[in-house]
Tab-separated table of C-alpha atoms and ligand atoms in Angstrom:
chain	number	residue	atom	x	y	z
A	1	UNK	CA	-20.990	-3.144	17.625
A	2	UNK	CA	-19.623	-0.122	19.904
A	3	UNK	CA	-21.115	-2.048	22.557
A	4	UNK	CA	-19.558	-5.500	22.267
A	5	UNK	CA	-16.363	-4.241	21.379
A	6	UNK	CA	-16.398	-2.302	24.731
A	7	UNK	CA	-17.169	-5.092	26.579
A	8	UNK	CA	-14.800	-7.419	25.012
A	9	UNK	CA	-12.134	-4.823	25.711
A	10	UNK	CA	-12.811	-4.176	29.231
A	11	UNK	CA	-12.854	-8.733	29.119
A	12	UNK	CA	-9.293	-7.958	28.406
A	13	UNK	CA	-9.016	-8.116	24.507
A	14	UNK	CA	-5.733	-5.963	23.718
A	15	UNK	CA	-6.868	-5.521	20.235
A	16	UNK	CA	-9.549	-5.536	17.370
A	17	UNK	CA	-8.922	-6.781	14.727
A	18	UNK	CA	-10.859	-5.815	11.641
A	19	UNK	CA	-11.586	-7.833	8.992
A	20	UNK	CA	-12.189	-5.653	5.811
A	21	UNK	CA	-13.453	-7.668	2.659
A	22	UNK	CA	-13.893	-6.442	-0.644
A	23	UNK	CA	-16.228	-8.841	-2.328
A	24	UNK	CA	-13.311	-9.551	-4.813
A	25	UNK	CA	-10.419	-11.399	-3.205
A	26	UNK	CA	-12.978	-13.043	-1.079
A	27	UNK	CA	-16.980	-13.563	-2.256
A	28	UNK	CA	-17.937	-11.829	1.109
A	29	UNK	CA	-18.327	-7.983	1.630
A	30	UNK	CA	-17.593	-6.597	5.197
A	31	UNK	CA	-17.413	-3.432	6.772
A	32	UNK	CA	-15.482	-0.122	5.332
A	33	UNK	CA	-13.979	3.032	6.416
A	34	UNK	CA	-17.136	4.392	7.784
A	35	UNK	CA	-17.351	1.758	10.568
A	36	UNK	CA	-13.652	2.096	11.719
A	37	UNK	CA	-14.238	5.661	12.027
A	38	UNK	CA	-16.912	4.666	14.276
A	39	UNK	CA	-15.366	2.158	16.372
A	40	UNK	CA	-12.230	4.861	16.937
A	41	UNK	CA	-15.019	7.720	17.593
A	42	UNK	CA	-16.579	5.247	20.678
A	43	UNK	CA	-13.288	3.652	21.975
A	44	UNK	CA	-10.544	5.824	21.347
A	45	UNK	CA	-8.022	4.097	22.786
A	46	UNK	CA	-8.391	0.730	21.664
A	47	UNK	CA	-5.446	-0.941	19.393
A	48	UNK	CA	-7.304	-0.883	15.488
A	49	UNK	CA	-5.640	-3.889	13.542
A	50	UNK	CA	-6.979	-3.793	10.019
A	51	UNK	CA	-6.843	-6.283	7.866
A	52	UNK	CA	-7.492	-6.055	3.979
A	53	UNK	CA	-9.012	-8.534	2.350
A	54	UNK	CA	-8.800	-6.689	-1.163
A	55	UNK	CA	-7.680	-6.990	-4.462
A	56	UNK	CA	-6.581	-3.237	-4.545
A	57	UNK	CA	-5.317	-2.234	-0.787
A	58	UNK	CA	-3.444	1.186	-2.239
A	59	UNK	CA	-6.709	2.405	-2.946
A	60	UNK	CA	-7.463	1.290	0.596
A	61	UNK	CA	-4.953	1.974	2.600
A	62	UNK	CA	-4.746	5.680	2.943
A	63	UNK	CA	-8.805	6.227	4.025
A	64	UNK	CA	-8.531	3.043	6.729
A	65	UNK	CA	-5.168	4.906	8.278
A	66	UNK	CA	-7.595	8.326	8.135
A	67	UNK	CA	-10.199	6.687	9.675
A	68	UNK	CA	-8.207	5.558	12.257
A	69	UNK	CA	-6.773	2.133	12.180
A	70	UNK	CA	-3.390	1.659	14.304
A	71	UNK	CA	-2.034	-1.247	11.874
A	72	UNK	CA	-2.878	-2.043	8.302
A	73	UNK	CA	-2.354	-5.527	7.027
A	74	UNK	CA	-2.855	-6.665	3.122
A	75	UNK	CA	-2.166	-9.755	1.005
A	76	UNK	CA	1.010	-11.608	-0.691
A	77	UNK	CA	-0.751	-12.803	-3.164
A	78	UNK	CA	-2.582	-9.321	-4.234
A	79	UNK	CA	0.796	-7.697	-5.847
A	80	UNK	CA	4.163	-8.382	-6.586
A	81	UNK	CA	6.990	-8.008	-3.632
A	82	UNK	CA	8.588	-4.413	-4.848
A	83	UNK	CA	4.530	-2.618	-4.842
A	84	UNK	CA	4.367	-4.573	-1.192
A	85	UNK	CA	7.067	-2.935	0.182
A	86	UNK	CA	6.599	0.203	-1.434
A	87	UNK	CA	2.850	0.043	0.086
A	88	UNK	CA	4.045	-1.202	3.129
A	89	UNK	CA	6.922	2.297	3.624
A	90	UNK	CA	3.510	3.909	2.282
A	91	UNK	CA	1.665	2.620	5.659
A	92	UNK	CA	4.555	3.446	7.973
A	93	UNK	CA	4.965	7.273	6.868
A	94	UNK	CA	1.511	7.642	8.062
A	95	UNK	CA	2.411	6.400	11.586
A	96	UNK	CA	0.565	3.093	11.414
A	97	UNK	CA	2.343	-0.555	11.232
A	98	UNK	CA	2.269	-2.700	8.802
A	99	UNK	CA	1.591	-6.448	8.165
A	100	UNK	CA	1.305	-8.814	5.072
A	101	UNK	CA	-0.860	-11.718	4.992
A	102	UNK	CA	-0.824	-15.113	3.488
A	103	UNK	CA	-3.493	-17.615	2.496
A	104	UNK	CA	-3.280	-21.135	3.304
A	105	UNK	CA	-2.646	-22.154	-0.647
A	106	UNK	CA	0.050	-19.744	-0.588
A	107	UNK	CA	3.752	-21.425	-0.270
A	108	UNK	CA	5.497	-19.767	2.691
A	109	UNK	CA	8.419	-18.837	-0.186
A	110	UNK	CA	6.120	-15.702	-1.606
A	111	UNK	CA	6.889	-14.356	1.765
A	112	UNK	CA	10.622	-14.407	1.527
A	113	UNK	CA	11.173	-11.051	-1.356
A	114	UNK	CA	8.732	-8.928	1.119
A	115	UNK	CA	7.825	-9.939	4.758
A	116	UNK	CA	10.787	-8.130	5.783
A	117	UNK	CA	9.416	-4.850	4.970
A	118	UNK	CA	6.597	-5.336	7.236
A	119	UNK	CA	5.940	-5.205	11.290
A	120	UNK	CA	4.150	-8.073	11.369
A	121	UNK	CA	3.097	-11.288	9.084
A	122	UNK	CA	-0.344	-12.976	9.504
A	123	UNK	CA	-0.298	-16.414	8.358
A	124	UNK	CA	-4.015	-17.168	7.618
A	125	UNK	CA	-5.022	-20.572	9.403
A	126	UNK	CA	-8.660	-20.533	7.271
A	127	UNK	CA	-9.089	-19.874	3.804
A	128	UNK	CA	-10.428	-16.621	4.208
A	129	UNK	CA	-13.940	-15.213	3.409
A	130	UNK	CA	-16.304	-15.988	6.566
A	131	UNK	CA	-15.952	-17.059	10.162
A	132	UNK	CA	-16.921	-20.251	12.037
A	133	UNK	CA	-14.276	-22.433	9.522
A	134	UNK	CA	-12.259	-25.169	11.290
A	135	UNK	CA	-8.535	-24.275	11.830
A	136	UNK	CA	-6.146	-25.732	8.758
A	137	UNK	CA	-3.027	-27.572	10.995
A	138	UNK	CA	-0.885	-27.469	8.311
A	139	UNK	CA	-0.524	-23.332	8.493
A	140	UNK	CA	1.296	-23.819	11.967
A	141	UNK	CA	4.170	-24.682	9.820
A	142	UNK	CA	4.334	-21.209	8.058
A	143	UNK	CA	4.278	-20.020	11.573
A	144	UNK	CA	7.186	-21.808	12.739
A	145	UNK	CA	9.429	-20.934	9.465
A	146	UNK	CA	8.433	-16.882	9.790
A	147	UNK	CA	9.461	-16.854	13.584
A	148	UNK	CA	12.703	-19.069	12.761
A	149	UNK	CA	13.213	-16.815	9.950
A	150	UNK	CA	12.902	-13.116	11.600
A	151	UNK	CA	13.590	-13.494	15.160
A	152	UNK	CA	11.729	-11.214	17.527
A	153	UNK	CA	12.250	-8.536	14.453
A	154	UNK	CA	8.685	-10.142	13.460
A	155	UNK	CA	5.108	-9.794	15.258
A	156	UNK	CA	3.324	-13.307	13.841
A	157	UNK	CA	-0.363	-13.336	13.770
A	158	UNK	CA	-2.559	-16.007	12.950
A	159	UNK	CA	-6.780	-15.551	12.032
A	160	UNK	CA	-9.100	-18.315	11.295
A	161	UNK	CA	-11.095	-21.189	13.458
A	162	UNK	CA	-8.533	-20.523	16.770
A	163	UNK	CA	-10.100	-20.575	20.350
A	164	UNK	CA	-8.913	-21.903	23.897
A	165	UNK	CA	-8.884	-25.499	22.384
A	166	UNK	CA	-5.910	-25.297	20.385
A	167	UNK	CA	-4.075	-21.172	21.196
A	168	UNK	CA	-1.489	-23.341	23.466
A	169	UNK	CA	-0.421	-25.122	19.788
A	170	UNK	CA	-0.837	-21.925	18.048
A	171	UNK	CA	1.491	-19.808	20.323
A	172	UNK	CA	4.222	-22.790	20.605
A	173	UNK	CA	4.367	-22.298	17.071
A	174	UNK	CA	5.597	-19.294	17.586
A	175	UNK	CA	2.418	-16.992	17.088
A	176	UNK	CA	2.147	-14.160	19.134
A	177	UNK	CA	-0.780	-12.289	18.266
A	178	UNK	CA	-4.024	-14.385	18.049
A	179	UNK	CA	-6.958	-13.292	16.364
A	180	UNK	CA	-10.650	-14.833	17.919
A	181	UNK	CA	-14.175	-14.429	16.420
A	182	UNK	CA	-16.434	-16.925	16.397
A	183	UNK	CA	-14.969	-18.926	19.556
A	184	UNK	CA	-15.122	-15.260	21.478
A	185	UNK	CA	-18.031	-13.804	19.751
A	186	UNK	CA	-19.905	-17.201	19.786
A	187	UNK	CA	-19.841	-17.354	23.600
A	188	UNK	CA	-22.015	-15.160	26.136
A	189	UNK	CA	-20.313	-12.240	27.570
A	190	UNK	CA	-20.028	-14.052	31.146
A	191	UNK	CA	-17.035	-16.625	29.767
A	192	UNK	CA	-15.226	-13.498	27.055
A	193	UNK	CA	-12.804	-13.096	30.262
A	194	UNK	CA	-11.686	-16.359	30.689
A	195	UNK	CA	-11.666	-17.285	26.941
A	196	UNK	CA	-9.463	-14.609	26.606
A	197	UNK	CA	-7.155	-15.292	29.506
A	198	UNK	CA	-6.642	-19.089	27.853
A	199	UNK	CA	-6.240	-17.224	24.839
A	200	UNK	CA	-3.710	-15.340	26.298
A	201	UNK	CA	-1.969	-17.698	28.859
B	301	ZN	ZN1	-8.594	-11.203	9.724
């Protein structure tokens, strides 16, 4: 894993993004701690963007920041707005950012009473759980309403079924961080460069 993440670093990837899941929020049951200690042990200056795919993040967010993640992102729909924030200042005393994410059932609204708290918002283009799923449309409209709403105050990420065939739509909508597995991943090293540079524009 070391190994590919190297490579698609040095292909010009200005992040990983880790997708943590808990076998509870989603049916699927990912990587831990353990492995972002790992990846920050072999590239320790990479950009670690966690993302929590849990039921419980507090119980989650303090050994991921130990381990060495650079951001921490959790779920709307996993608590209500005041233990968001409160997890959120929780993430920032520890010198990491902080995002919230939202599910494509989720109305846009449950964002409103928190997102503000937060460094950046991921608006979840798949329903989350395992890659390879075809990008939902409709969740470029969450996109648009969180950049309208916050202004360059906001980083806006979106994860979930986006390649070089539609990042041009996703970053008019105002996305600015762009999460790619399976259309990155999928692909022989030779092409990661220039996936990611139409990724990127
Ligand atoms: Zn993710």
């Amino acid at each position: 894993m070391a190994e590919w993440c190297g490579r698609a670093v040095e292909s010009g990837a200005k992040v990983l993004h880790v997708d943590v899941m808990d076998g509870h929020f989603v049916d699927n049951l990912t990587m831990g701690p353990d492995m972002v200690r790992a990846l920050r042990a072999e590239l320790p200056q990479v950009f670690l963007d966690v993302h929590l795919m849990v039921t419980n993040p507090e119980r989650f967010v303090e050994p991921f920041a130990k381990a060495g993640a650079d951001h921490i992102t959790f779920h709307i729909e996993v608590a209500p707005p005041g233990e968001l924030r409160a997890l959120a200042d929780a993430v920032r005393a520890m010198g990491k950012t902080a995002g919230i994410a939202i599910n494509p059932p989720t109305p846009v609204d449950r964002l409103w009473p928190a997102a503000d708290a937060f460094d950046l918002t991921l608006v979840m283009s798949v329903n989350p759980g395992r890659g390879g799923q075809a990008f939902i449309v409709e969740t470029l409209e969450k996109t648009r309403a969180v950049r309208e709403r916050y202004g360059t105050d906001m980083r806006v990420e979106m994860d979930g079924g986006i390649g070089p065939g539609n990042a041009r739509l996703v970053r008019d909508s105002g996305c600015d961080v762009l999460v790619a597995g399976s259309s990155f991943f999928g692909q022989p090293p030779e092409r990661w460069a220039g996936i990611l540079e139409s990724l990127q524009d």
